[in-house]
């Protein structure tokens, strides 16, 4: 699978690459959820492709945006992105199995929708399947004597 930066995110990635140029190090900071980990991994990949990383990269994780939580996270960084391969493979599988076929349906039914997403895809597929069953249902006629 080839990852591409969304057109709307291009300027943000350009800003990040510019900000990194004069830095002594890059700190990737996320909350502990898998999506945050994946986003920081993708940002790192884009920066590497742009040859914008000429400094060390560190990773921190915190649950609250407070001075003490951030300082504690910087003082105790976790190991380097454990399990990102597993997350990416699950993400790819869900995209191929559900998201890529469900997203076009979403675009037709909800103009402006971007994609079915990964977390919501399976639940949305179940709702769509049930709705299809309901629409296809033919009520039995009333028995006449």
PDB file of C-alpha atoms in Angstrom:
ATOM      1  CA  UNK A   1       0.000   0.000   0.000  1.00  0.00           C
ATOM      2  CA  UNK A   2       1.264   3.462  -0.852  1.00  0.00           C
ATOM      3  CA  UNK A   3       0.418   6.195   1.654  1.00  0.00           C
ATOM      4  CA  UNK A   4      -0.266   9.683   0.371  1.00  0.00           C
ATOM      5  CA  UNK A   5      -0.643  12.929   2.273  1.00  0.00           C
ATOM      6  CA  UNK A   6      -4.163  14.311   1.878  1.00  0.00           C
ATOM      7  CA  UNK A   7      -4.248  17.523  -0.166  1.00  0.00           C
ATOM      8  CA  UNK A   8      -5.638  19.435   2.813  1.00  0.00           C
ATOM      9  CA  UNK A   9      -2.735  18.253   4.994  1.00  0.00           C
ATOM     10  CA  UNK A  10       0.013  19.152   2.512  1.00  0.00           C
ATOM     11  CA  UNK A  11       0.458  22.675   3.913  1.00  0.00           C
ATOM     12  CA  UNK A  12       0.612  21.334   7.487  1.00  0.00           C
ATOM     13  CA  UNK A  13       3.303  18.842   6.505  1.00  0.00           C
ATOM     14  CA  UNK A  14       5.210  21.637   4.772  1.00  0.00           C
ATOM     15  CA  UNK A  15       4.966  23.723   7.985  1.00  0.00           C
ATOM     16  CA  UNK A  16       6.241  20.789  10.059  1.00  0.00           C
ATOM     17  CA  UNK A  17       9.149  20.183   7.659  1.00  0.00           C
ATOM     18  CA  UNK A  18      10.069  23.896   7.782  1.00  0.00           C
ATOM     19  CA  UNK A  19       9.891  23.992  11.592  1.00  0.00           C
ATOM     20  CA  UNK A  20      12.141  20.941  11.890  1.00  0.00           C
ATOM     21  CA  UNK A  21      14.915  22.420   9.723  1.00  0.00           C
ATOM     22  CA  UNK A  22      16.630  24.401  12.488  1.00  0.00           C
ATOM     23  CA  UNK A  23      15.793  22.067  15.362  1.00  0.00           C
ATOM     24  CA  UNK A  24      18.281  20.122  17.505  1.00  0.00           C
ATOM     25  CA  UNK A  25      15.864  17.207  17.797  1.00  0.00           C
ATOM     26  CA  UNK A  26      12.330  16.188  16.868  1.00  0.00           C
ATOM     27  CA  UNK A  27       9.982  14.973  19.602  1.00  0.00           C
ATOM     28  CA  UNK A  28       6.950  13.050  18.383  1.00  0.00           C
ATOM     29  CA  UNK A  29       4.301  13.449  21.078  1.00  0.00           C
ATOM     30  CA  UNK A  30       1.041  11.492  21.090  1.00  0.00           C
ATOM     31  CA  UNK A  31      -1.607  10.266  23.414  1.00  0.00           C
ATOM     32  CA  UNK A  32      -1.431   6.494  23.996  1.00  0.00           C
ATOM     33  CA  UNK A  33      -4.037   5.488  21.404  1.00  0.00           C
ATOM     34  CA  UNK A  34      -3.132   3.550  18.295  1.00  0.00           C
ATOM     35  CA  UNK A  35      -4.273   6.229  15.888  1.00  0.00           C
ATOM     36  CA  UNK A  36      -1.968   8.796  17.488  1.00  0.00           C
ATOM     37  CA  UNK A  37       0.933   6.364  17.170  1.00  0.00           C
ATOM     38  CA  UNK A  38       0.117   5.738  13.523  1.00  0.00           C
ATOM     39  CA  UNK A  39      -0.162   9.456  12.747  1.00  0.00           C
ATOM     40  CA  UNK A  40       3.222  10.205  14.321  1.00  0.00           C
ATOM     41  CA  UNK A  41       4.751   7.282  12.385  1.00  0.00           C
ATOM     42  CA  UNK A  42       3.305   8.656   9.127  1.00  0.00           C
ATOM     43  CA  UNK A  43       4.643  12.143   9.864  1.00  0.00           C
ATOM     44  CA  UNK A  44       8.070  10.638  10.468  1.00  0.00           C
ATOM     45  CA  UNK A  45       7.888   8.754   7.153  1.00  0.00           C
ATOM     46  CA  UNK A  46       6.986  11.920   5.224  1.00  0.00           C
ATOM     47  CA  UNK A  47       9.809  13.870   6.884  1.00  0.00           C
ATOM     48  CA  UNK A  48      12.265  11.102   5.998  1.00  0.00           C
ATOM     49  CA  UNK A  49      11.095  11.140   2.359  1.00  0.00           C
ATOM     50  CA  UNK A  50      11.659  14.916   2.276  1.00  0.00           C
ATOM     51  CA  UNK A  51      15.143  14.406   3.793  1.00  0.00           C
ATOM     52  CA  UNK A  52      14.095  16.816   6.550  1.00  0.00           C
ATOM     53  CA  UNK A  53      15.484  14.705   9.409  1.00  0.00           C
ATOM     54  CA  UNK A  54      19.045  15.660  10.173  1.00  0.00           C
ATOM     55  CA  UNK A  55      18.582  15.416  13.936  1.00  0.00           C
ATOM     56  CA  UNK A  56      17.695  12.747  16.479  1.00  0.00           C
ATOM     57  CA  UNK A  57      14.046  11.776  16.825  1.00  0.00           C
ATOM     58  CA  UNK A  58      12.469  10.983  20.203  1.00  0.00           C
ATOM     59  CA  UNK A  59       8.992   9.848  21.096  1.00  0.00           C
ATOM     60  CA  UNK A  60       6.884  10.739  24.115  1.00  0.00           C
ATOM     61  CA  UNK A  61       3.415   9.742  25.230  1.00  0.00           C
ATOM     62  CA  UNK A  62       1.205  11.605  27.668  1.00  0.00           C
ATOM     63  CA  UNK A  63      -2.418  11.464  28.845  1.00  0.00           C
ATOM     64  CA  UNK A  64      -2.905  15.104  29.822  1.00  0.00           C
ATOM     65  CA  UNK A  65      -1.793  18.422  28.420  1.00  0.00           C
ATOM     66  CA  UNK A  66      -0.310  19.808  31.601  1.00  0.00           C
ATOM     67  CA  UNK A  67       3.215  20.985  32.279  1.00  0.00           C
ATOM     68  CA  UNK A  68       3.865  18.144  34.750  1.00  0.00           C
ATOM     69  CA  UNK A  69       2.471  15.439  32.396  1.00  0.00           C
ATOM     70  CA  UNK A  70       4.561  16.696  29.480  1.00  0.00           C
ATOM     71  CA  UNK A  71       7.759  17.029  31.540  1.00  0.00           C
ATOM     72  CA  UNK A  72       7.201  13.530  32.961  1.00  0.00           C
ATOM     73  CA  UNK A  73       6.659  12.143  29.440  1.00  0.00           C
ATOM     74  CA  UNK A  74       9.875  13.763  28.202  1.00  0.00           C
ATOM     75  CA  UNK A  75      11.771  12.381  31.202  1.00  0.00           C
ATOM     76  CA  UNK A  76      10.406   8.842  30.640  1.00  0.00           C
ATOM     77  CA  UNK A  77      10.094   8.150  26.901  1.00  0.00           C
ATOM     78  CA  UNK A  78       8.681   4.753  25.878  1.00  0.00           C
ATOM     79  CA  UNK A  79      10.511   2.336  23.573  1.00  0.00           C
ATOM     80  CA  UNK A  80      10.474   3.323  19.896  1.00  0.00           C
ATOM     81  CA  UNK A  81       6.927   2.840  18.569  1.00  0.00           C
ATOM     82  CA  UNK A  82       6.238  -0.756  19.534  1.00  0.00           C
ATOM     83  CA  UNK A  83       3.887  -2.705  17.339  1.00  0.00           C
ATOM     84  CA  UNK A  84       3.511  -0.156  14.548  1.00  0.00           C
ATOM     85  CA  UNK A  85       3.781  -2.965  11.990  1.00  0.00           C
ATOM     86  CA  UNK A  86       0.839  -4.782  13.549  1.00  0.00           C
ATOM     87  CA  UNK A  87      -1.229  -1.606  13.599  1.00  0.00           C
ATOM     88  CA  UNK A  88      -0.447  -0.874   9.977  1.00  0.00           C
ATOM     89  CA  UNK A  89      -1.300  -4.391   8.845  1.00  0.00           C
ATOM     90  CA  UNK A  90      -4.637  -4.319  10.713  1.00  0.00           C
ATOM     91  CA  UNK A  91      -5.337  -0.896   9.243  1.00  0.00           C
ATOM     92  CA  UNK A  92      -4.600  -2.166   5.733  1.00  0.00           C
ATOM     93  CA  UNK A  93      -6.752  -5.239   6.223  1.00  0.00           C
ATOM     94  CA  UNK A  94      -9.724  -3.189   7.441  1.00  0.00           C
ATOM     95  CA  UNK A  95      -9.297  -0.714   4.597  1.00  0.00           C
ATOM     96  CA  UNK A  96      -9.206  -3.458   1.973  1.00  0.00           C
ATOM     97  CA  UNK A  97     -11.976  -5.571   3.473  1.00  0.00           C
ATOM     98  CA  UNK A  98     -14.412  -2.841   4.435  1.00  0.00           C
ATOM     99  CA  UNK A  99     -13.316   0.763   4.041  1.00  0.00           C
ATOM    100  CA  UNK A 100     -12.582   0.867   0.319  1.00  0.00           C
ATOM    101  CA  UNK A 101     -15.980  -0.581  -0.594  1.00  0.00           C
ATOM    102  CA  UNK A 102     -17.941   1.254   2.069  1.00  0.00           C
ATOM    103  CA  UNK A 103     -16.469   4.739   1.543  1.00  0.00           C
ATOM    104  CA  UNK A 104     -18.035   5.253  -1.927  1.00  0.00           C
ATOM    105  CA  UNK A 105     -21.442   4.385  -0.451  1.00  0.00           C
ATOM    106  CA  UNK A 106     -20.839   6.959   2.270  1.00  0.00           C
ATOM    107  CA  UNK A 107     -19.833   9.593  -0.308  1.00  0.00           C
ATOM    108  CA  UNK A 108     -23.095   9.050  -2.208  1.00  0.00           C
ATOM    109  CA  UNK A 109     -25.298   9.094   0.890  1.00  0.00           C
ATOM    110  CA  UNK A 110     -23.455  11.772   2.906  1.00  0.00           C
ATOM    111  CA  UNK A 111     -21.945  14.426   0.655  1.00  0.00           C
ATOM    112  CA  UNK A 112     -18.776  15.807   2.211  1.00  0.00           C
ATOM    113  CA  UNK A 113     -17.882  12.576   4.027  1.00  0.00           C
ATOM    114  CA  UNK A 114     -14.197  11.738   3.564  1.00  0.00           C
ATOM    115  CA  UNK A 115     -14.044   8.019   4.316  1.00  0.00           C
ATOM    116  CA  UNK A 116     -15.629   5.303   6.359  1.00  0.00           C
ATOM    117  CA  UNK A 117     -12.666   5.323   8.726  1.00  0.00           C
ATOM    118  CA  UNK A 118     -11.200   2.289  10.383  1.00  0.00           C
ATOM    119  CA  UNK A 119     -12.920   2.167  13.735  1.00  0.00           C
ATOM    120  CA  UNK A 120     -16.318   3.046  12.367  1.00  0.00           C
ATOM    121  CA  UNK A 121     -16.174   0.904   9.224  1.00  0.00           C
ATOM    122  CA  UNK A 122     -17.253  -2.401  10.683  1.00  0.00           C
ATOM    123  CA  UNK A 123     -20.081  -0.899  12.732  1.00  0.00           C
ATOM    124  CA  UNK A 124     -21.242   1.155   9.772  1.00  0.00           C
ATOM    125  CA  UNK A 125     -21.122  -1.913   7.506  1.00  0.00           C
ATOM    126  CA  UNK A 126     -23.425  -3.755   9.943  1.00  0.00           C
ATOM    127  CA  UNK A 127     -25.842  -0.816   9.965  1.00  0.00           C
ATOM    128  CA  UNK A 128     -25.824  -0.617   6.156  1.00  0.00           C
ATOM    129  CA  UNK A 129     -26.391  -4.372   5.823  1.00  0.00           C
ATOM    130  CA  UNK A 130     -29.306  -4.210   8.265  1.00  0.00           C
ATOM    131  CA  UNK A 131     -30.773  -1.196   6.457  1.00  0.00           C
ATOM    132  CA  UNK A 132     -30.503  -3.098   3.160  1.00  0.00           C
ATOM    133  CA  UNK A 133     -32.380  -6.032   4.723  1.00  0.00           C
ATOM    134  CA  UNK A 134     -35.086  -3.687   6.003  1.00  0.00           C
ATOM    135  CA  UNK A 135     -35.474  -2.040   2.589  1.00  0.00           C
ATOM    136  CA  UNK A 136     -35.669  -5.435   0.859  1.00  0.00           C
ATOM    137  CA  UNK A 137     -38.279  -6.770   3.296  1.00  0.00           C
ATOM    138  CA  UNK A 138     -41.683  -7.441   1.753  1.00  0.00           C
ATOM    139  CA  UNK A 139     -44.456  -7.435   4.307  1.00  0.00           C
ATOM    140  CA  UNK A 140     -46.650 -10.494   4.020  1.00  0.00           C
ATOM    141  CA  UNK A 141     -50.119  -9.709   2.782  1.00  0.00           C
ATOM    142  CA  UNK A 142     -53.052  -9.873   5.176  1.00  0.00           C
ATOM    143  CA  UNK A 143     -54.657 -13.272   4.945  1.00  0.00           C
ATOM    144  CA  UNK A 144     -58.157 -13.119   3.572  1.00  0.00           C
ATOM    145  CA  UNK A 145     -60.723 -15.770   4.409  1.00  0.00           C
TER     146      UNK A 145
END
